[in-house]
Amino acid sequence: MTQPHCDLSGASLSITGLSTGYGGKAIVSGLDLAPIEPGAVVSLLGPNAAGKTTLLRSLAGLQPATGSVRLGDQELLSLSLAGHARIVTYMPQSLPQRVALTVLEGVIGAIRASPVGDGNLSDGDIVDRALEVIERVGIGHLAMSGLNHLSGGQRQLASLAQALVREPRVLLLDEPISALDLHYQLRVMKLVRQLAKERGMIVLMVLHDLAIAARWSDRVVLLAGGQVVADGTPEQAITAQVLADVYRVQARVEPGPSGLNIAIEDVL
Ligand SMILES: Nc1ncnc2c1ncn2[C@@H]1O[C@H](COP(=O)(O)OP(=O)(O)OP(=O)(O)O)[C@@H](O)[C@H]1O
Ligand SMILES: [Mg+2]
């Protein structure tokens, strides 16, 4: 297995001919995506069972895939899982249960397991970094709470803090706001977008909320049956016709003051 290059900042992510599935059954086959630029926030939308999680897991090196996933000139599919994890962080859709750690311990563990923790950070620096990200996510008051004792939304925020603190080049988030209330949905979208721009980090996130995707993404990719059915700016990708084809709903989509106004009127 080859080792990842050290400096991949400024590199775009290109996916060509990507195929993956389970036990010989293809879920995604021959998927191509135009390069994703550093700092871009890309939302991956699509119906249940479209293959979104399967795609993200293959990009994270967690399941076998063929084709090519390149960050700059680094081929990610040829990396070991450990090599992959130095570049890509994946936050899963379903969160681990029964973890006997505090929120702070979980984030400290994530730092120590990531390239950020490889350097000369003292124990004090590590704790400071962990507390900073916990504060930014908005759960400073829960730092000493056990992960086992959190609500679903609080656990999702703790998991997000663990993902963000690793400072990956590529961040894959599978429905990261599905359990969050309105305040935290917006807080997380703003924070992720801000960090993407600050760090030049590529973010690919699965969302089901079209309005939030339209408001906070640079680019929207719609997946159905393992195929890309729309890809572009939110205005280009989310149209009434696409929503009818992909979700079988009748919708009105109009430009609004903060993104798109999307009214779902009926099922088709
Ligand atoms: N471990 C598995 N073994 C076999 N088939 C699987 C497995 N995981 C998912 N699948 C199948 O792959 C297809 C795509 O599933 P996937 O989880 O990628 O969908 P998704 O787009 O993430 O859906 P959702 O919006 O419900 O999360 C589905 O038909 C599913 O049944
Ligand atoms: Mg999924």
mmCIF file of C-alpha atoms and ligand atoms in Angstrom:
data_model
loop_
_atom_site.group_PDB
_atom_site.id
_atom_site.type_symbol
_atom_site.label_atom_id
_atom_site.label_comp_id
_atom_site.label_asym_id
_atom_site.label_seq_id
_atom_site.Cartn_x
_atom_site.Cartn_y
_atom_site.Cartn_z
ATOM 1 C CA MET A 1 0.000 0.000 0.000
ATOM 2 C CA THR A 2 1.280 3.465 -0.862
ATOM 3 C CA GLN A 3 1.488 6.206 1.745
ATOM 4 C CA PRO A 4 -0.509 9.392 1.154
ATOM 5 C CA HIS A 5 1.352 12.489 0.025
ATOM 6 C CA CYS A 6 1.977 14.959 2.804
ATOM 7 C CA ASP A 7 0.576 18.120 1.265
ATOM 8 C CA LEU A 8 -2.793 17.764 -0.370
ATOM 9 C CA SER A 9 -4.002 21.274 0.466
ATOM 10 C CA GLY A 10 -5.411 22.985 -2.597
ATOM 11 C CA ALA A 11 -6.194 19.656 -4.257
ATOM 12 C CA SER A 12 -9.558 18.910 -5.882
ATOM 13 C CA LEU A 13 -11.448 15.659 -5.407
ATOM 14 C CA SER A 14 -12.256 13.798 -8.629
ATOM 15 C CA ILE A 15 -14.459 10.723 -8.836
ATOM 16 C CA THR A 16 -14.484 8.727 -12.046
ATOM 17 C CA GLY A 17 -16.065 5.393 -12.912
ATOM 18 C CA LEU A 18 -16.744 4.596 -9.258
ATOM 19 C CA SER A 19 -18.597 1.347 -8.681
ATOM 20 C CA THR A 20 -19.504 -0.270 -5.392
ATOM 21 C CA GLY A 21 -22.119 -2.555 -3.898
ATOM 22 C CA TYR A 22 -22.701 -5.552 -1.684
ATOM 23 C CA GLY A 23 -21.978 -9.198 -2.401
ATOM 24 C CA GLY A 24 -21.758 -8.693 -6.156
ATOM 25 C CA LYS A 25 -24.891 -6.510 -6.305
ATOM 26 C CA ALA A 26 -24.020 -3.082 -7.745
ATOM 27 C CA ILE A 27 -25.502 -0.130 -5.850
ATOM 28 C CA VAL A 28 -23.409 2.569 -7.526
ATOM 29 C CA SER A 29 -21.981 1.822 -10.940
ATOM 30 C CA GLY A 30 -19.653 3.936 -13.020
ATOM 31 C CA LEU A 31 -20.330 7.158 -11.137
ATOM 32 C CA ASP A 32 -18.533 10.269 -12.415
ATOM 33 C CA LEU A 33 -18.467 13.641 -10.665
ATOM 34 C CA ALA A 34 -16.882 16.838 -11.913
ATOM 35 C CA PRO A 35 -13.972 17.797 -9.614
ATOM 36 C CA ILE A 36 -14.938 19.173 -6.200
ATOM 37 C CA GLU A 37 -12.815 22.212 -5.408
ATOM 38 C CA PRO A 38 -11.111 22.811 -2.047
ATOM 39 C CA GLY A 39 -13.394 24.692 0.318
ATOM 40 C CA ALA A 40 -16.533 23.507 -1.456
ATOM 41 C CA VAL A 41 -19.564 22.316 0.470
ATOM 42 C CA VAL A 42 -21.421 19.745 -1.614
ATOM 43 C CA SER A 43 -24.765 18.320 -0.558
ATOM 44 C CA LEU A 44 -25.660 14.813 -1.626
ATOM 45 C CA LEU A 45 -29.423 14.428 -1.844
ATOM 46 C CA GLY A 46 -31.678 11.624 -2.952
ATOM 47 C CA PRO A 47 -34.407 9.237 -1.869
ATOM 48 C CA ASN A 48 -34.016 6.469 0.694
ATOM 49 C CA ALA A 49 -31.899 3.605 -0.661
ATOM 50 C CA ALA A 50 -30.481 5.791 -3.475
ATOM 51 C CA GLY A 51 -26.972 4.720 -2.469
ATOM 52 C CA LYS A 52 -25.832 7.864 -0.629
ATOM 53 C CA THR A 53 -24.427 6.097 2.423
ATOM 54 C CA THR A 54 -22.903 3.398 0.240
ATOM 55 C CA LEU A 55 -21.172 6.061 -1.844
ATOM 56 C CA LEU A 56 -19.828 7.909 1.206
ATOM 57 C CA ARG A 57 -18.590 4.686 2.796
ATOM 58 C CA SER A 58 -16.724 3.762 -0.368
ATOM 59 C CA LEU A 59 -15.139 7.238 -0.485
ATOM 60 C CA ALA A 60 -14.065 6.719 3.134
ATOM 61 C CA GLY A 61 -12.376 3.432 2.243
ATOM 62 C CA LEU A 62 -14.836 1.492 4.398
ATOM 63 C CA GLN A 63 -16.063 -0.722 1.608
ATOM 64 C CA PRO A 64 -14.561 -2.065 -1.588
ATOM 65 C CA ALA A 65 -14.926 0.028 -4.718
ATOM 66 C CA THR A 66 -13.474 0.150 -8.213
ATOM 67 C CA GLY A 67 -12.777 3.163 -10.390
ATOM 68 C CA SER A 68 -10.887 6.205 -9.256
ATOM 69 C CA VAL A 69 -11.168 8.681 -6.371
ATOM 70 C CA ARG A 70 -8.324 11.173 -6.631
ATOM 71 C CA LEU A 71 -7.386 14.025 -4.341
ATOM 72 C CA GLY A 72 -4.957 15.961 -6.512
ATOM 73 C CA ASP A 73 -2.688 13.216 -7.826
ATOM 74 C CA GLN A 74 -3.238 10.943 -4.833
ATOM 75 C CA GLU A 75 -5.406 7.920 -5.662
ATOM 76 C CA LEU A 76 -7.426 7.269 -2.516
ATOM 77 C CA LEU A 77 -8.712 3.824 -3.495
ATOM 78 C CA SER A 78 -5.175 2.433 -3.392
ATOM 79 C CA LEU A 79 -4.591 3.567 0.193
ATOM 80 C CA SER A 80 -4.835 1.372 3.282
ATOM 81 C CA LEU A 81 -7.641 2.167 5.708
ATOM 82 C CA ALA A 82 -5.117 3.962 7.921
ATOM 83 C CA GLY A 83 -3.803 5.955 4.940
ATOM 84 C CA HIS A 84 -7.353 6.851 3.992
ATOM 85 C CA ALA A 85 -8.137 7.981 7.527
ATOM 86 C CA ARG A 86 -5.291 10.487 7.406
ATOM 87 C CA ILE A 87 -7.043 12.323 4.566
ATOM 88 C CA VAL A 88 -10.734 11.541 4.852
ATOM 89 C CA THR A 89 -13.006 11.660 7.907
ATOM 90 C CA TYR A 90 -16.416 10.006 7.755
ATOM 91 C CA MET A 91 -19.213 10.698 10.220
ATOM 92 C CA PRO A 92 -21.713 7.852 9.950
ATOM 93 C CA GLN A 93 -25.481 8.146 9.747
ATOM 94 C CA SER A 94 -26.050 5.952 12.802
ATOM 95 C CA LEU A 95 -24.000 6.859 15.810
ATOM 96 C CA PRO A 96 -22.185 4.406 18.074
ATOM 97 C CA GLN A 97 -24.046 3.374 21.210
ATOM 98 C CA ARG A 98 -22.709 2.465 24.652
ATOM 99 C CA VAL A 99 -19.443 4.406 24.541
ATOM 100 C CA ALA A 100 -18.178 4.811 28.106
ATOM 101 C CA LEU A 101 -16.378 8.120 27.560
ATOM 102 C CA THR A 102 -17.159 11.742 28.269
ATOM 103 C CA VAL A 103 -17.696 14.152 25.373
ATOM 104 C CA LEU A 104 -14.250 15.644 26.083
ATOM 105 C CA GLU A 105 -12.535 12.239 26.210
ATOM 106 C CA GLY A 106 -14.140 11.307 22.890
ATOM 107 C CA VAL A 107 -12.790 14.435 21.198
ATOM 108 C CA ILE A 108 -9.335 14.004 22.781
ATOM 109 C CA GLY A 109 -9.296 10.440 21.434
ATOM 110 C CA ALA A 110 -10.165 11.732 17.968
ATOM 111 C CA ILE A 111 -7.259 14.215 18.090
ATOM 112 C CA ARG A 112 -4.793 11.549 19.213
ATOM 113 C CA ALA A 113 -5.941 9.208 16.424
ATOM 114 C CA SER A 114 -5.559 11.854 13.699
ATOM 115 C CA PRO A 115 -2.636 13.583 11.944
ATOM 116 C CA VAL A 116 -3.372 16.672 14.077
ATOM 117 C CA GLY A 117 -2.241 14.662 17.110
ATOM 118 C CA ASP A 118 0.968 13.445 15.428
ATOM 119 C CA GLY A 119 2.835 16.689 16.004
ATOM 120 C CA ASN A 120 4.268 18.231 19.097
ATOM 121 C CA LEU A 121 1.029 19.040 20.848
ATOM 122 C CA SER A 122 1.306 18.882 24.626
ATOM 123 C CA ASP A 123 -1.489 17.276 26.649
ATOM 124 C CA GLY A 124 -2.609 20.798 27.565
ATOM 125 C CA ASP A 125 -2.740 21.853 23.889
ATOM 126 C CA ILE A 126 -4.811 18.787 23.072
ATOM 127 C CA VAL A 127 -7.312 19.539 25.824
ATOM 128 C CA ASP A 128 -7.520 23.196 24.698
ATOM 129 C CA ARG A 129 -8.173 22.164 21.095
ATOM 130 C CA ALA A 130 -10.786 19.656 22.180
ATOM 131 C CA LEU A 131 -12.598 22.196 24.357
ATOM 132 C CA GLU A 132 -12.493 24.800 21.569
ATOM 133 C CA VAL A 133 -14.252 22.557 19.066
ATOM 134 C CA ILE A 134 -16.760 21.400 21.671
ATOM 135 C CA GLU A 135 -17.580 25.073 22.363
ATOM 136 C CA ARG A 136 -17.865 25.899 18.653
ATOM 137 C CA VAL A 137 -20.313 23.061 18.119
ATOM 138 C CA GLY A 138 -22.311 24.486 21.021
ATOM 139 C CA ILE A 139 -22.028 21.757 23.663
ATOM 140 C CA GLY A 140 -19.443 23.275 26.016
ATOM 141 C CA HIS A 141 -21.827 22.614 28.901
ATOM 142 C CA LEU A 142 -21.707 18.878 28.086
ATOM 143 C CA ALA A 143 -17.907 18.464 27.949
ATOM 144 C CA MET A 144 -17.792 16.357 31.116
ATOM 145 C CA SER A 145 -20.997 14.424 30.391
ATOM 146 C CA GLY A 146 -20.909 10.763 29.457
ATOM 147 C CA LEU A 147 -21.671 10.050 25.795
ATOM 148 C CA ASN A 148 -24.037 7.321 27.027
ATOM 149 C CA HIS A 149 -26.157 9.858 28.835
ATOM 150 C CA LEU A 150 -26.750 12.282 25.976
ATOM 151 C CA SER A 151 -29.879 12.752 23.898
ATOM 152 C CA GLY A 152 -29.802 11.741 20.234
ATOM 153 C CA GLY A 153 -29.160 15.294 19.059
ATOM 154 C CA GLN A 154 -26.486 15.893 21.693
ATOM 155 C CA ARG A 155 -24.736 12.683 20.622
ATOM 156 C CA GLN A 156 -24.836 13.840 17.019
ATOM 157 C CA LEU A 157 -23.140 17.110 18.041
ATOM 158 C CA ALA A 158 -20.492 15.232 20.039
ATOM 159 C CA SER A 159 -19.833 13.022 17.043
ATOM 160 C CA LEU A 160 -19.534 16.070 14.799
ATOM 161 C CA ALA A 161 -17.006 17.602 17.212
ATOM 162 C CA GLN A 162 -14.938 14.405 16.904
ATOM 163 C CA ALA A 163 -15.046 14.639 13.110
ATOM 164 C CA LEU A 164 -14.199 18.364 12.888
ATOM 165 C CA VAL A 165 -11.272 18.231 15.297
ATOM 166 C CA ARG A 166 -9.411 15.815 12.997
ATOM 167 C CA GLU A 167 -9.098 18.654 10.427
ATOM 168 C CA PRO A 168 -9.330 16.318 7.409
ATOM 169 C CA ARG A 169 -8.810 17.410 3.804
ATOM 170 C CA VAL A 170 -12.081 15.681 2.943
ATOM 171 C CA LEU A 171 -15.005 15.559 5.382
ATOM 172 C CA LEU A 172 -17.875 13.166 4.672
ATOM 173 C CA LEU A 173 -20.977 13.734 6.800
ATOM 174 C CA ASP A 174 -23.907 11.325 6.552
ATOM 175 C CA GLU A 175 -27.077 13.162 7.630
ATOM 176 C CA PRO A 176 -25.224 15.219 10.284
ATOM 177 C CA ILE A 177 -28.229 17.343 11.258
ATOM 178 C CA SER A 178 -30.959 14.675 11.165
ATOM 179 C CA ALA A 179 -31.435 14.684 14.965
ATOM 180 C CA LEU A 180 -30.883 18.409 15.582
ATOM 181 C CA ASP A 181 -33.317 21.155 16.533
ATOM 182 C CA LEU A 182 -33.586 24.306 14.418
ATOM 183 C CA HIS A 183 -30.910 26.239 16.305
ATOM 184 C CA TYR A 184 -28.335 23.480 16.004
ATOM 185 C CA GLN A 185 -29.216 22.661 12.382
ATOM 186 C CA LEU A 186 -28.285 26.194 11.365
ATOM 187 C CA ARG A 187 -25.388 26.412 13.779
ATOM 188 C CA VAL A 188 -23.836 23.237 12.351
ATOM 189 C CA MET A 189 -24.373 24.262 8.723
ATOM 190 C CA LYS A 190 -22.765 27.677 9.377
ATOM 191 C CA LEU A 191 -19.838 26.141 11.240
ATOM 192 C CA VAL A 192 -19.170 23.461 8.639
ATOM 193 C CA ARG A 193 -19.303 26.023 5.853
ATOM 194 C CA GLN A 194 -17.007 28.404 7.713
ATOM 195 C CA LEU A 195 -14.452 25.659 8.436
ATOM 196 C CA ALA A 196 -14.569 24.482 4.821
ATOM 197 C CA LYS A 197 -13.682 27.987 3.628
ATOM 198 C CA GLU A 198 -11.050 28.598 6.355
ATOM 199 C CA ARG A 199 -9.241 25.294 5.868
ATOM 200 C CA GLY A 200 -9.886 24.673 2.167
ATOM 201 C CA MET A 201 -11.587 21.480 3.328
ATOM 202 C CA ILE A 202 -13.843 19.595 0.920
ATOM 203 C CA VAL A 203 -17.184 18.717 2.517
ATOM 204 C CA LEU A 204 -19.568 16.165 1.049
ATOM 205 C CA MET A 205 -22.675 15.846 3.183
ATOM 206 C CA VAL A 206 -25.840 13.818 2.869
ATOM 207 C CA LEU A 207 -28.956 15.834 3.654
ATOM 208 C CA HIS A 208 -32.676 15.245 3.263
ATOM 209 C CA ASP A 209 -33.712 18.870 3.852
ATOM 210 C CA LEU A 210 -33.726 20.507 0.410
ATOM 211 C CA ALA A 211 -34.085 24.061 1.703
ATOM 212 C CA ILE A 212 -31.092 23.723 4.022
ATOM 213 C CA ALA A 213 -29.059 22.121 1.243
ATOM 214 C CA ALA A 214 -29.980 24.958 -1.108
ATOM 215 C CA ARG A 215 -29.140 27.631 1.457
ATOM 216 C CA TRP A 216 -25.754 26.325 2.596
ATOM 217 C CA SER A 217 -24.216 24.351 -0.267
ATOM 218 C CA ASP A 218 -22.027 25.521 -3.124
ATOM 219 C CA ARG A 219 -23.136 22.549 -5.130
ATOM 220 C CA VAL A 220 -25.894 19.953 -4.970
ATOM 221 C CA VAL A 221 -25.671 16.406 -6.306
ATOM 222 C CA LEU A 222 -28.893 14.399 -6.558
ATOM 223 C CA LEU A 223 -28.515 10.651 -6.541
ATOM 224 C CA ALA A 224 -31.248 8.160 -7.470
ATOM 225 C CA GLY A 225 -30.788 4.457 -8.064
ATOM 226 C CA GLY A 226 -27.035 4.896 -7.677
ATOM 227 C CA GLN A 227 -26.908 7.383 -10.567
ATOM 228 C CA VAL A 228 -26.336 11.140 -10.590
ATOM 229 C CA VAL A 229 -29.558 12.696 -11.850
ATOM 230 C CA ALA A 230 -28.700 16.353 -11.208
ATOM 231 C CA ASP A 231 -25.481 18.170 -10.333
ATOM 232 C CA GLY A 232 -24.905 21.901 -10.150
ATOM 233 C CA THR A 233 -25.612 24.980 -8.113
ATOM 234 C CA PRO A 234 -28.700 24.615 -5.894
ATOM 235 C CA GLU A 235 -30.728 26.586 -8.463
ATOM 236 C CA GLN A 236 -29.577 24.330 -11.296
ATOM 237 C CA ALA A 237 -30.015 21.022 -9.474
ATOM 238 C CA ILE A 238 -33.191 21.527 -7.439
ATOM 239 C CA THR A 239 -36.021 22.115 -9.888
ATOM 240 C CA ALA A 240 -39.690 21.164 -9.792
ATOM 241 C CA GLN A 241 -39.093 18.695 -12.607
ATOM 242 C CA VAL A 242 -36.177 17.004 -10.815
ATOM 243 C CA LEU A 243 -38.216 16.760 -7.596
ATOM 244 C CA ALA A 244 -41.094 15.179 -9.518
ATOM 245 C CA ASP A 245 -38.757 12.681 -11.186
ATOM 246 C CA VAL A 246 -36.676 11.812 -8.133
ATOM 247 C CA TYR A 247 -39.056 12.112 -5.176
ATOM 248 C CA ARG A 248 -42.437 11.797 -6.922
ATOM 249 C CA VAL A 249 -43.692 15.025 -5.385
ATOM 250 C CA GLN A 250 -45.304 18.065 -6.878
ATOM 251 C CA ALA A 251 -43.318 21.103 -5.812
ATOM 252 C CA ARG A 252 -42.994 24.809 -6.454
ATOM 253 C CA VAL A 253 -39.398 26.055 -6.496
ATOM 254 C CA GLU A 254 -38.676 29.776 -6.618
ATOM 255 C CA PRO A 255 -35.642 31.926 -5.861
ATOM 256 C CA GLY A 256 -35.969 33.523 -2.413
ATOM 257 C CA PRO A 257 -34.045 36.048 -0.324
ATOM 258 C CA SER A 258 -31.969 33.315 1.367
ATOM 259 C CA GLY A 259 -31.723 30.483 -1.126
ATOM 260 C CA LEU A 260 -34.641 28.726 -2.747
ATOM 261 C CA ASN A 261 -38.260 28.773 -1.620
ATOM 262 C CA ILE A 262 -39.382 25.180 -1.973
ATOM 263 C CA ALA A 263 -43.022 24.306 -1.349
ATOM 264 C CA ILE A 264 -43.915 20.633 -1.529
ATOM 265 C CA GLU A 265 -47.570 20.635 -2.542
ATOM 266 C CA ASP A 266 -48.528 17.007 -3.091
ATOM 267 C CA VAL A 267 -47.306 13.483 -3.733
ATOM 268 C CA LEU A 268 -47.504 12.205 -7.288
HETATM 269 N N1 LIG B 1 -24.742 -3.846 4.345
HETATM 270 C C1 LIG B 1 -25.545 -3.984 3.298
HETATM 271 N N2 LIG B 1 -25.713 -5.179 2.681
HETATM 272 C C2 LIG B 1 -26.500 -5.318 1.603
HETATM 273 N N3 LIG B 1 -27.206 -4.298 1.027
HETATM 274 C C3 LIG B 1 -27.086 -3.084 1.607
HETATM 275 C C4 LIG B 1 -26.260 -2.854 2.767
HETATM 276 N N4 LIG B 1 -26.338 -1.556 3.096
HETATM 277 C C5 LIG B 1 -27.185 -0.999 2.206
HETATM 278 N N5 LIG B 1 -27.631 -1.902 1.314
HETATM 279 C C6 LIG B 1 -28.533 -1.653 0.186
HETATM 280 O O1 LIG B 1 -27.943 -0.685 -0.653
HETATM 281 C C7 LIG B 1 -28.925 0.229 -1.141
HETATM 282 C C8 LIG B 1 -28.476 1.643 -0.855
HETATM 283 O O2 LIG B 1 -28.435 1.818 0.554
HETATM 284 P P1 LIG B 1 -27.818 3.134 1.207
HETATM 285 O O3 LIG B 1 -27.740 2.909 2.673
HETATM 286 O O4 LIG B 1 -26.580 3.511 0.501
HETATM 287 O O5 LIG B 1 -28.975 4.195 0.862
HETATM 288 P P2 LIG B 1 -29.130 5.727 1.262
HETATM 289 O O6 LIG B 1 -29.243 6.497 -0.010
HETATM 290 O O7 LIG B 1 -28.080 6.113 2.217
HETATM 291 O O8 LIG B 1 -30.568 5.735 1.961
HETATM 292 P P3 LIG B 1 -31.124 6.521 3.274
HETATM 293 O O9 LIG B 1 -31.560 7.882 2.796
HETATM 294 O O10 LIG B 1 -32.289 5.685 3.684
HETATM 295 O O11 LIG B 1 -30.051 6.553 4.305
HETATM 296 C C9 LIG B 1 -30.263 -0.155 -0.504
HETATM 297 O O12 LIG B 1 -31.012 -0.909 -1.428
HETATM 298 C C10 LIG B 1 -29.842 -1.025 0.660
HETATM 299 O O13 LIG B 1 -30.807 -2.037 0.916
HETATM 300 MG MG MG B 2 -28.057 6.648 4.200
#
